[in-house]
CSV table of C-alpha atoms in Angstrom, one decimal:
chain,number,residue,atom,x,y,z
A,17,MET,CA,-8.7,10.6,-33.5
A,18,CYS,CA,-10.5,13.7,-32.6
A,19,GLY,CA,-14.1,14.8,-32.4
A,20,ILE,CA,-15.4,18.0,-34.2
A,21,VAL,CA,-18.6,19.9,-34.2
A,22,GLY,CA,-19.8,23.1,-36.0
A,23,ILE,CA,-23.1,24.9,-35.7
A,24,VAL,CA,-24.8,27.8,-37.4
A,25,GLY,CA,-27.7,28.8,-35.3
A,26,THR,CA,-30.2,31.6,-34.8
A,27,SER,CA,-29.1,32.1,-31.1
A,28,GLU,CA,-26.1,31.5,-29.1
A,29,VAL,CA,-24.4,28.3,-29.9
A,30,ALA,CA,-21.7,27.9,-27.2
A,31,ALA,CA,-23.8,25.9,-24.9
A,32,GLN,CA,-24.8,23.5,-27.8
A,33,LEU,CA,-21.2,23.1,-28.7
A,34,TYR,CA,-20.3,22.2,-25.2
A,35,ASP,CA,-23.1,19.5,-25.2
A,36,GLY,CA,-21.9,18.2,-28.5
A,37,LEU,CA,-18.4,17.8,-27.3
A,38,THR,CA,-19.4,16.0,-24.2
A,39,VAL,CA,-21.1,13.4,-26.5
A,40,LEU,CA,-18.0,13.0,-28.6
A,41,GLN,CA,-15.7,12.9,-25.5
A,42,HIS,CA,-14.8,9.2,-26.4
A,43,ARG,CA,-13.0,10.6,-29.5
A,44,GLY,CA,-10.4,12.6,-27.5
A,45,GLN,CA,-9.8,13.2,-23.9
A,46,ASP,CA,-6.5,15.1,-24.0
A,47,ALA,CA,-7.8,18.7,-24.9
A,48,ALA,CA,-10.8,20.6,-25.8
A,49,GLY,CA,-11.7,23.9,-27.3
A,50,ILE,CA,-14.5,26.2,-28.7
A,51,ALA,CA,-14.4,29.1,-31.1
A,52,THR,CA,-17.4,31.3,-31.8
A,53,THR,CA,-17.9,34.3,-34.2
A,54,ASP,CA,-20.0,37.3,-33.5
A,55,ARG,CA,-20.1,39.7,-36.5
A,56,HIS,CA,-16.4,40.7,-36.8
A,57,ARG,CA,-15.0,39.2,-33.6
A,58,LEU,CA,-13.8,35.7,-33.0
A,59,ARG,CA,-13.5,34.3,-29.4
A,60,VAL,CA,-11.5,31.1,-28.6
A,61,HIS,CA,-11.2,29.1,-25.4
A,62,LYS,CA,-9.3,25.9,-25.2
A,63,GLY,CA,-7.0,23.9,-22.9
A,64,ASN,CA,-5.9,20.6,-21.9
A,65,GLY,CA,-8.2,18.2,-20.1
A,66,LEU,CA,-11.7,16.9,-20.3
A,67,VAL,CA,-14.6,19.0,-21.6
A,68,ARG,CA,-15.9,19.6,-18.2
A,69,ASP,CA,-12.5,20.6,-16.9
A,70,VAL,CA,-11.6,23.1,-19.7
A,71,PHE,CA,-14.7,25.1,-19.6
A,72,ASP,CA,-16.4,26.9,-16.6
A,73,GLU,CA,-19.2,29.4,-16.2
A,74,ALA,CA,-17.0,32.5,-16.9
A,75,SER,CA,-15.4,31.1,-20.1
A,76,MET,CA,-18.6,30.0,-21.5
A,77,GLN,CA,-20.1,33.4,-21.0
A,78,LEU,CA,-17.3,35.0,-23.1
A,79,LEU,CA,-18.0,32.6,-26.1
A,80,GLU,CA,-20.6,34.8,-27.7
A,81,GLY,CA,-21.9,34.2,-31.1
A,82,LYS,CA,-24.3,32.4,-33.4
A,83,VAL,CA,-21.7,30.5,-35.4
A,84,GLY,CA,-19.1,28.3,-33.8
A,85,ILE,CA,-16.9,25.2,-33.9
A,86,ALA,CA,-15.6,22.9,-31.2
A,87,HIS,CA,-12.9,20.2,-30.9
A,88,CYS,CA,-11.8,17.5,-28.5
A,89,ARG,CA,-8.4,16.1,-29.2
A,90,TYR,CA,-6.5,12.8,-29.0
A,91,PRO,CA,-2.9,13.7,-30.0
A,92,THR,CA,-1.9,11.5,-33.2
A,93,ALA,CA,0.5,14.3,-34.4
A,94,GLY,CA,2.5,16.9,-32.5
A,95,SER,CA,3.0,17.0,-28.8
A,96,GLU,CA,0.4,17.0,-25.9
A,97,GLY,CA,1.1,20.6,-24.9
A,98,ALA,CA,-1.8,23.1,-24.5
A,99,ASP,CA,-0.6,25.2,-27.3
A,100,GLU,CA,-1.5,22.5,-29.8
A,101,SER,CA,-5.1,22.1,-28.6
A,102,GLN,CA,-7.6,23.3,-31.1
A,103,PRO,CA,-9.3,25.3,-32.7
A,104,PHE,CA,-6.4,27.1,-34.3
A,105,TYR,CA,-6.7,30.6,-35.5
A,106,VAL,CA,-5.2,32.9,-38.1
A,107,ASN,CA,-6.1,36.4,-38.7
A,108,SER,CA,-5.3,36.7,-42.5
A,109,PRO,CA,-7.3,36.7,-44.6
A,110,TYR,CA,-10.5,37.7,-42.7
A,111,GLY,CA,-9.9,35.5,-39.7
A,112,ILE,CA,-10.3,31.9,-39.6
A,113,ALA,CA,-10.6,29.3,-37.0
A,114,LEU,CA,-10.2,25.6,-37.8
A,115,ALA,CA,-10.7,22.3,-36.1
A,116,HIS,CA,-9.4,19.1,-37.7
A,117,ASN,CA,-9.9,15.5,-37.3
A,118,GLY,CA,-7.3,13.2,-39.2
A,119,ASN,CA,-3.6,12.8,-40.2
A,120,LEU,CA,-1.6,14.4,-43.1
A,121,VAL,CA,1.0,12.2,-44.5
A,122,ASN,CA,3.0,15.0,-46.2
A,123,THR,CA,3.1,17.4,-43.3
A,124,ASP,CA,6.8,18.1,-43.5
A,125,ALA,CA,6.7,19.1,-47.2
A,126,LEU,CA,3.6,21.1,-46.6
A,127,ARG,CA,5.3,23.0,-43.8
A,128,ARG,CA,8.3,23.9,-46.1
A,129,GLU,CA,5.7,25.2,-48.8
A,130,VAL,CA,3.9,27.1,-46.3
A,131,PHE,CA,7.0,28.9,-45.2
A,132,GLU,CA,8.9,29.3,-48.3
A,133,GLN,CA,6.1,29.8,-50.9
A,134,ASP,CA,3.0,31.0,-48.9
A,135,ARG,CA,5.2,33.1,-46.5
A,136,ARG,CA,3.3,32.0,-43.4
A,137,ASN,CA,4.7,30.8,-40.2
A,138,VAL,CA,3.6,27.7,-38.3
A,139,ASN,CA,4.4,27.9,-34.5
A,140,THR,CA,3.6,24.1,-33.5
A,141,GLU,CA,4.2,20.7,-34.7
A,142,SER,CA,0.6,20.0,-35.4
A,143,ASP,CA,-0.5,19.0,-38.8
A,144,SER,CA,-3.8,20.8,-38.3
A,145,GLU,CA,-2.0,24.3,-38.0
A,146,VAL,CA,-0.2,23.4,-41.3
A,147,LEU,CA,-3.7,22.6,-42.9
A,148,LEU,CA,-5.1,25.8,-41.5
A,149,ASN,CA,-2.5,27.9,-43.2
A,150,VAL,CA,-2.8,26.0,-46.5
A,151,PHE,CA,-6.5,26.7,-46.5
A,152,ALA,CA,-5.9,30.4,-45.5
A,153,HIS,CA,-3.5,30.9,-48.4
A,154,GLU,CA,-5.6,29.2,-50.9
A,155,LEU,CA,-8.7,31.4,-49.8
A,156,ASP,CA,-6.5,34.6,-49.9
A,157,THR,CA,-5.5,34.0,-53.5
A,158,GLN,CA,-9.4,34.1,-54.4
A,159,LYS,CA,-9.6,38.0,-53.6
A,160,ALA,CA,-13.2,37.4,-52.6
A,161,LEU,CA,-15.3,36.0,-49.8
A,162,THR,CA,-18.2,34.0,-51.2
A,163,PRO,CA,-19.2,30.3,-51.3
A,164,GLN,CA,-17.7,29.7,-54.7
A,165,SER,CA,-14.4,31.2,-53.8
A,166,VAL,CA,-14.3,28.9,-50.7
A,167,PHE,CA,-15.0,26.0,-52.9
A,168,ARG,CA,-12.2,26.9,-55.1
A,169,ALA,CA,-9.9,27.3,-52.0
A,170,VAL,CA,-10.9,23.7,-51.0
A,171,GLU,CA,-10.0,22.4,-54.3
A,172,GLY,CA,-6.4,23.9,-53.8
A,173,VAL,CA,-6.3,22.3,-50.3
A,174,ASN,CA,-7.3,18.8,-51.9
A,175,ARG,CA,-4.6,19.3,-54.4
A,176,ARG,CA,-1.8,20.0,-51.9
A,177,ALA,CA,-2.8,18.0,-48.7
A,178,LYS,CA,-2.4,14.2,-48.7
A,179,GLY,CA,-4.1,12.0,-46.0
A,180,GLY,CA,-7.3,11.9,-44.1
A,181,TYR,CA,-9.0,15.0,-42.9
A,182,ALA,CA,-12.5,16.1,-41.9
A,183,VAL,CA,-12.5,19.9,-41.2
A,184,VAL,CA,-14.8,22.6,-39.8
A,185,CYS,CA,-13.9,26.4,-40.0
A,186,ALA,CA,-15.5,29.6,-38.8
A,187,VAL,CA,-14.7,32.2,-41.2
A,188,LEU,CA,-15.4,35.8,-40.1
A,189,GLY,CA,-17.8,37.6,-42.5
A,190,LEU,CA,-19.2,34.4,-44.0
A,191,GLY,CA,-20.1,31.6,-41.7
A,192,LEU,CA,-19.2,28.0,-41.3
A,193,VAL,CA,-17.0,25.9,-43.8
A,194,ALA,CA,-16.8,22.0,-43.6
A,195,PHE,CA,-15.1,19.7,-45.9
A,196,ARG,CA,-13.9,16.1,-46.1
A,197,ASP,CA,-10.9,14.5,-47.8
A,198,PRO,CA,-11.4,12.8,-51.2
A,199,HIS,CA,-11.1,9.4,-49.8
A,200,GLY,CA,-13.6,9.9,-46.9
A,201,ILE,CA,-11.2,8.5,-44.3
A,202,ARG,CA,-12.7,10.4,-41.4
A,203,PRO,CA,-16.5,10.8,-41.1
A,204,LEU,CA,-18.4,14.0,-41.1
A,205,VAL,CA,-22.1,14.1,-41.0
A,206,LEU,CA,-24.7,17.0,-41.7
A,207,GLY,CA,-27.9,17.8,-39.7
A,208,LYS,CA,-30.7,20.3,-39.8
A,209,ARG,CA,-33.0,21.7,-37.3
A,210,THR,CA,-36.1,23.9,-38.1
A,211,THR,CA,-36.9,26.6,-35.4
A,212,PRO,CA,-39.7,29.4,-35.4
A,213,THR,CA,-36.7,31.9,-36.1
A,214,GLY,CA,-35.2,29.8,-39.1
A,215,ASP,CA,-33.2,26.9,-40.0
A,216,GLU,CA,-30.1,25.8,-38.0
A,217,TYR,CA,-27.4,23.6,-39.3
A,218,CYS,CA,-24.9,21.3,-37.5
A,219,VAL,CA,-21.9,19.2,-38.8
A,220,ALA,CA,-20.1,16.7,-36.5
A,221,SER,CA,-18.0,13.7,-36.5
A,222,GLU,CA,-20.8,11.4,-35.5
A,223,SER,CA,-24.4,11.4,-35.7
A,224,VAL,CA,-24.8,11.0,-31.9
A,225,ALA,CA,-23.9,14.6,-31.6
A,226,LEU,CA,-26.9,15.6,-33.8
A,227,ASP,CA,-29.3,13.3,-31.8
A,228,VAL,CA,-28.5,14.9,-28.6
A,229,LEU,CA,-28.7,18.5,-29.9
A,230,GLY,CA,-32.0,17.7,-31.7
A,231,PHE,CA,-30.9,18.0,-35.2
A,232,GLU,CA,-32.2,15.8,-37.9
A,233,ARG,CA,-29.5,13.8,-39.7
A,234,LEU,CA,-29.6,14.9,-43.4
A,235,ARG,CA,-26.7,13.0,-44.9
A,236,ASP,CA,-23.1,12.4,-44.6
A,237,VAL,CA,-20.7,15.0,-46.2
A,238,ALA,CA,-19.5,13.1,-49.2
A,239,PRO,CA,-15.8,12.3,-49.8
A,240,GLY,CA,-14.3,15.4,-51.6
A,241,GLU,CA,-17.3,17.6,-50.7
A,242,ALA,CA,-17.3,21.1,-49.2
A,243,VAL,CA,-20.3,22.6,-47.3
A,244,VAL,CA,-20.6,26.3,-46.7
A,245,ILE,CA,-23.4,27.5,-44.4
A,246,THR,CA,-23.7,31.4,-44.2
A,247,ALA,CA,-24.4,33.1,-41.0
A,248,ARG,CA,-28.1,33.8,-42.3
A,249,GLY,CA,-28.5,29.9,-42.7
A,250,GLU,CA,-28.0,29.3,-46.3
A,251,LEU,CA,-26.6,26.0,-47.3
A,252,HIS,CA,-24.1,25.6,-50.2
A,253,ALA,CA,-22.5,22.4,-51.1
A,254,GLN,CA,-20.2,21.3,-54.0
A,255,GLN,CA,-18.0,18.4,-55.0
A,256,THR,CA,-14.4,19.7,-54.9
A,257,ALA,CA,-12.6,16.5,-55.8
A,258,PRO,CA,-13.5,13.2,-57.3
A,259,ALA,CA,-14.7,10.9,-54.6
A,260,GLU,CA,-12.6,7.7,-54.0
A,261,SER,CA,-14.4,6.4,-51.0
A,262,THR,CA,-12.1,4.3,-48.7
A,263,PRO,CA,-13.4,5.0,-45.1
A,264,CYS,CA,-11.3,4.0,-42.1
A,265,ILE,CA,-12.4,0.5,-41.0
A,266,PHE,CA,-11.2,1.4,-37.5
A,267,GLU,CA,-14.0,3.8,-37.0
A,268,TYR,CA,-16.4,0.9,-37.1
A,269,VAL,CA,-14.2,-1.4,-35.1
A,270,TYR,CA,-13.2,1.0,-32.3
A,271,PHE,CA,-13.5,4.8,-32.6
A,272,ALA,CA,-17.2,5.5,-33.1
A,273,ARG,CA,-20.0,5.0,-30.6
A,274,PRO,CA,-22.2,2.0,-31.5
A,275,ASP,CA,-25.3,4.1,-31.7
A,276,SER,CA,-23.7,6.3,-34.5
A,277,MET,CA,-24.4,6.2,-38.3
A,278,ILE,CA,-21.3,6.6,-40.5
A,279,ASP,CA,-21.8,6.7,-44.3
A,280,ASP,CA,-25.5,5.3,-43.7
A,281,ILE,CA,-24.2,2.4,-41.9
A,282,SER,CA,-25.0,1.6,-38.4
A,283,VAL,CA,-21.9,1.0,-36.3
A,284,HIS,CA,-23.8,-1.4,-33.9
A,285,LYS,CA,-24.8,-3.6,-36.8
A,286,ALA,CA,-21.4,-3.4,-38.5
A,287,ARG,CA,-19.8,-4.7,-35.4
A,288,MET,CA,-22.4,-7.5,-35.0
A,289,ARG,CA,-21.7,-8.7,-38.7
A,290,MET,CA,-18.1,-8.6,-37.8
A,291,GLY,CA,-18.8,-10.9,-34.8
A,292,VAL,CA,-20.8,-13.3,-37.0
A,293,THR,CA,-18.1,-13.5,-39.6
A,294,LEU,CA,-15.3,-14.1,-37.1
A,295,GLY,CA,-17.4,-16.8,-35.2
A,296,GLU,CA,-18.1,-18.6,-38.6
A,297,LYS,CA,-14.3,-18.6,-39.2
A,298,ILE,CA,-13.5,-20.0,-35.9
A,299,LEU,CA,-16.0,-22.8,-36.3
A,300,ARG,CA,-14.6,-23.4,-39.8
A,301,LEU,CA,-11.0,-23.5,-38.9
A,302,ARG,CA,-11.3,-25.1,-35.4
A,303,PRO,CA,-14.7,-26.9,-35.3
A,304,ASP,CA,-13.6,-28.8,-32.1
A,305,HIS,CA,-12.2,-25.9,-30.2
A,306,ASP,CA,-12.4,-25.8,-26.4
A,307,ILE,CA,-13.4,-22.1,-26.0
A,308,ASP,CA,-15.6,-21.7,-22.9
A,309,VAL,CA,-16.1,-18.0,-22.8
A,310,VAL,CA,-15.5,-14.8,-25.1
A,311,ILE,CA,-14.3,-11.7,-23.3
A,312,PRO,CA,-14.7,-8.3,-25.1
A,313,ILE,CA,-11.4,-6.2,-24.9
A,314,PRO,CA,-11.7,-3.3,-25.2
A,315,ASP,CA,-15.3,-2.5,-24.3
A,316,THR,CA,-16.2,-1.4,-27.9
A,317,SER,CA,-15.8,-5.1,-28.9
A,318,ARG,CA,-18.9,-6.2,-26.9
A,319,ASP,CA,-21.2,-6.3,-29.8
A,320,SER,CA,-18.9,-8.5,-31.8
A,321,ALA,CA,-18.0,-10.7,-28.8
A,322,LEU,CA,-21.6,-11.4,-28.2
A,323,GLU,CA,-22.2,-12.6,-31.8
A,324,ILE,CA,-19.1,-14.9,-31.5
A,325,ALA,CA,-20.5,-16.4,-28.5
A,326,ASN,CA,-23.9,-16.8,-30.2
A,327,ALA,CA,-22.2,-18.5,-33.1
A,328,ARG,CA,-20.8,-21.2,-30.8
A,329,SER,CA,-24.1,-21.7,-29.1
A,330,ARG,CA,-25.8,-22.0,-32.4
A,331,SER,CA,-23.1,-24.6,-33.5
A,332,SER,CA,-23.6,-26.6,-30.3
A,333,ALA,CA,-27.4,-26.8,-30.7
A,334,SER,CA,-27.0,-27.8,-34.3
A,335,SER,CA,-24.7,-30.6,-33.3
A,336,THR,CA,-27.1,-31.8,-30.5
A,337,ARG,CA,-30.0,-31.9,-33.2
A,338,SER,CA,-27.8,-33.8,-35.6
A,339,ARG,CA,-27.1,-36.4,-32.9
A,340,TRP,CA,-30.7,-36.8,-32.1
A,341,ASN,CA,-31.8,-37.1,-35.7
A,342,SER,CA,-29.2,-39.7,-36.3
A,343,ARG,CA,-30.6,-41.9,-33.5
A,344,VAL,CA,-34.1,-41.3,-34.7
A,345,ALA,CA,-33.2,-42.5,-38.3
A,346,THR,CA,-31.4,-45.5,-37.0
A,347,CYS,CA,-34.4,-46.7,-34.9
A,348,CYS,CA,-37.4,-45.7,-37.2
A,349,SER,CA,-37.7,-47.9,-40.2
A,350,TRP,CA,-38.9,-46.1,-43.1
A,351,THR,CA,-39.6,-49.3,-45.3
A,352,THR,CA,-43.4,-49.3,-45.7
A,353,ARG,CA,-46.0,-46.6,-46.3
A,354,SER,CA,-47.6,-47.3,-43.0
A,355,CYS,CA,-44.5,-45.9,-41.3
A,356,GLU,CA,-43.4,-42.8,-43.0
A,357,ALA,CA,-40.6,-40.5,-42.1
A,358,PRO,CA,-42.0,-37.8,-39.9
A,359,PRO,CA,-41.8,-34.3,-41.6
A,360,ARG,CA,-39.9,-32.9,-38.6
A,361,ALA,CA,-37.4,-35.5,-37.3
A,362,ARG,CA,-35.6,-33.1,-35.2
A,363,SER,CA,-38.7,-33.0,-32.8
A,364,CYS,CA,-38.6,-36.7,-32.3
A,365,ARG,CA,-38.1,-38.1,-28.8
A,366,TRP,CA,-36.2,-41.2,-27.8
A,367,ARG,CA,-37.8,-43.3,-25.2
A,368,ALA,CA,-36.4,-46.7,-23.9
A,369,THR,CA,-39.1,-48.9,-22.7
A,370,PRO,CA,-39.6,-52.7,-22.4
A,371,ALA,CA,-42.5,-52.4,-25.0
A,372,PRO,CA,-42.1,-53.9,-28.4
A,373,ALA,CA,-40.7,-51.8,-31.2
A,374,ARG,CA,-43.3,-49.5,-32.6
A,375,CYS,CA,-43.2,-46.1,-34.3
A,376,THR,CA,-46.3,-43.9,-33.4
A,377,TRP,CA,-47.1,-41.0,-35.6
A,378,LEU,CA,-49.1,-38.3,-33.8
A,379,PRO,CA,-50.4,-35.7,-36.3
A,380,PRO,CA,-52.0,-33.2,-33.8
A,381,ARG,CA,-48.7,-32.4,-32.2
A,382,ARG,CA,-46.5,-33.6,-35.2
A,383,ARG,CA,-44.1,-35.5,-33.0
A,384,CYS,CA,-42.7,-39.0,-33.4
A,385,ALA,CA,-42.5,-41.0,-30.0
A,386,ILE,CA,-40.2,-44.1,-30.5
A,387,ARG,CA,-40.5,-46.9,-27.9
A,388,THR,CA,-38.1,-49.9,-28.1
A,389,SER,CA,-36.1,-52.2,-25.9
A,390,THR,CA,-33.2,-52.7,-28.2
A,391,ALA,CA,-32.4,-51.2,-31.5
A,392,SER,CA,-32.2,-54.8,-32.9
A,393,THR,CA,-36.0,-55.3,-32.4
A,394,CYS,CA,-36.8,-52.5,-35.0
A,395,PRO,CA,-36.9,-54.1,-38.5
A,396,ARG,CA,-34.8,-53.0,-41.5
A,397,ARG,CA,-35.8,-53.3,-45.1
A,398,THR,CA,-33.9,-52.8,-48.2
A,399,SER,CA,-35.1,-50.4,-50.9
A,400,SER,CA,-36.4,-53.4,-52.9
A,401,SER,CA,-38.7,-54.4,-50.2
A,402,ARG,CA,-40.5,-51.0,-50.1
A,403,THR,CA,-42.7,-52.2,-52.9
A,404,ALA,CA,-43.3,-55.6,-51.6
A,405,ALA,CA,-46.5,-56.6,-49.7
A,406,PRO,CA,-46.4,-55.5,-46.1
A,407,ARG,CA,-45.6,-58.0,-43.4
A,408,PRO,CA,-47.9,-59.0,-40.6
A,409,ARG,CA,-48.7,-56.3,-38.2
A,410,SER,CA,-46.5,-57.9,-35.4
A,411,ASN,CA,-43.4,-57.6,-37.6
A,412,ARG,CA,-43.5,-54.0,-38.7
A,413,CYS,CA,-44.2,-50.5,-37.5
A,414,SER,CA,-47.7,-49.5,-37.4
A,415,ALA,CA,-48.8,-45.9,-38.2
A,416,ALA,CA,-51.6,-44.7,-35.7
A,417,THR,CA,-53.9,-42.1,-36.8
A,418,GLY,CA,-54.9,-40.8,-33.3
């Protein structure tokens, strides 16, 4: 699990990348890094620790450029050393910096291919550096640097790399490249912002980064899709592999912030629905459970835990209404037209008084007030007696009109 951000702007982007990483800090707290490009030079600063610890005023001033990418790391592959913090960089072809969120499942085979066939060296145990060299080799075989050549290179990456990956790259001489694996396992969202000097674009792991930076969320990058945004702000997109969308459910359960939108689904609402479903299952399997309190662990389960508790409350309230309705039906004889069943029996009140049995219907408030000394004093009629002539007033319920 990691957080990635990429921006193509009309002004310096380092400060915006820093803010974007801060919002995505929950996705990785072990390391952070930023890479920016300014014409024909690429600048990288990265290290272990939180975003606020890795960057200071001096390092931020060195990150010049209007195109940049950023990464915050949670190590799921490789070691926790500073040399495996991202973005990674290679100088051939052209100069490419890459930040990656996900995991490859054929890393060992790819590492051998990269060394034996592509003649490239991988210095770390990170699968992200392997992915960078695969992309660099595929782009090098195109013998050109255009959006179409990048799309063909990503097609080669999709053929060779297996697993989940959402990637942002800064390519010298071109701009920003972003692509997602054909299964859409890891999220990637695209945003746009219009300024007096032109359009600016941003891609990020979660939509909350776009919200904080003032970008309008356009859409999610589709599974198997690649996006190229040139340094001049031109957007190009193409499907590079057949989409077989199978997103990671853990993004909705744990990884993402609740105010994010992933694949046009609200993470907050998804967690609420999970809580409702789990609460209904508990009531179905253990209707007489003795659960007193629901505790969310970890904190991301708070939305679901609240709905589980609400399901228990609704069940208790429903059981209470059922018991009241049962008592009302037992006492109130519905045997004559003058004492009809109240339309809303759940609003009836039970009152035990020494008065004789009578059922009083009060239309203005639509309530049924029942007064009786004992249940035996309330008459009971069979279905056949409903059509018979009514008994004297003293032996039956009377319907009052007031």
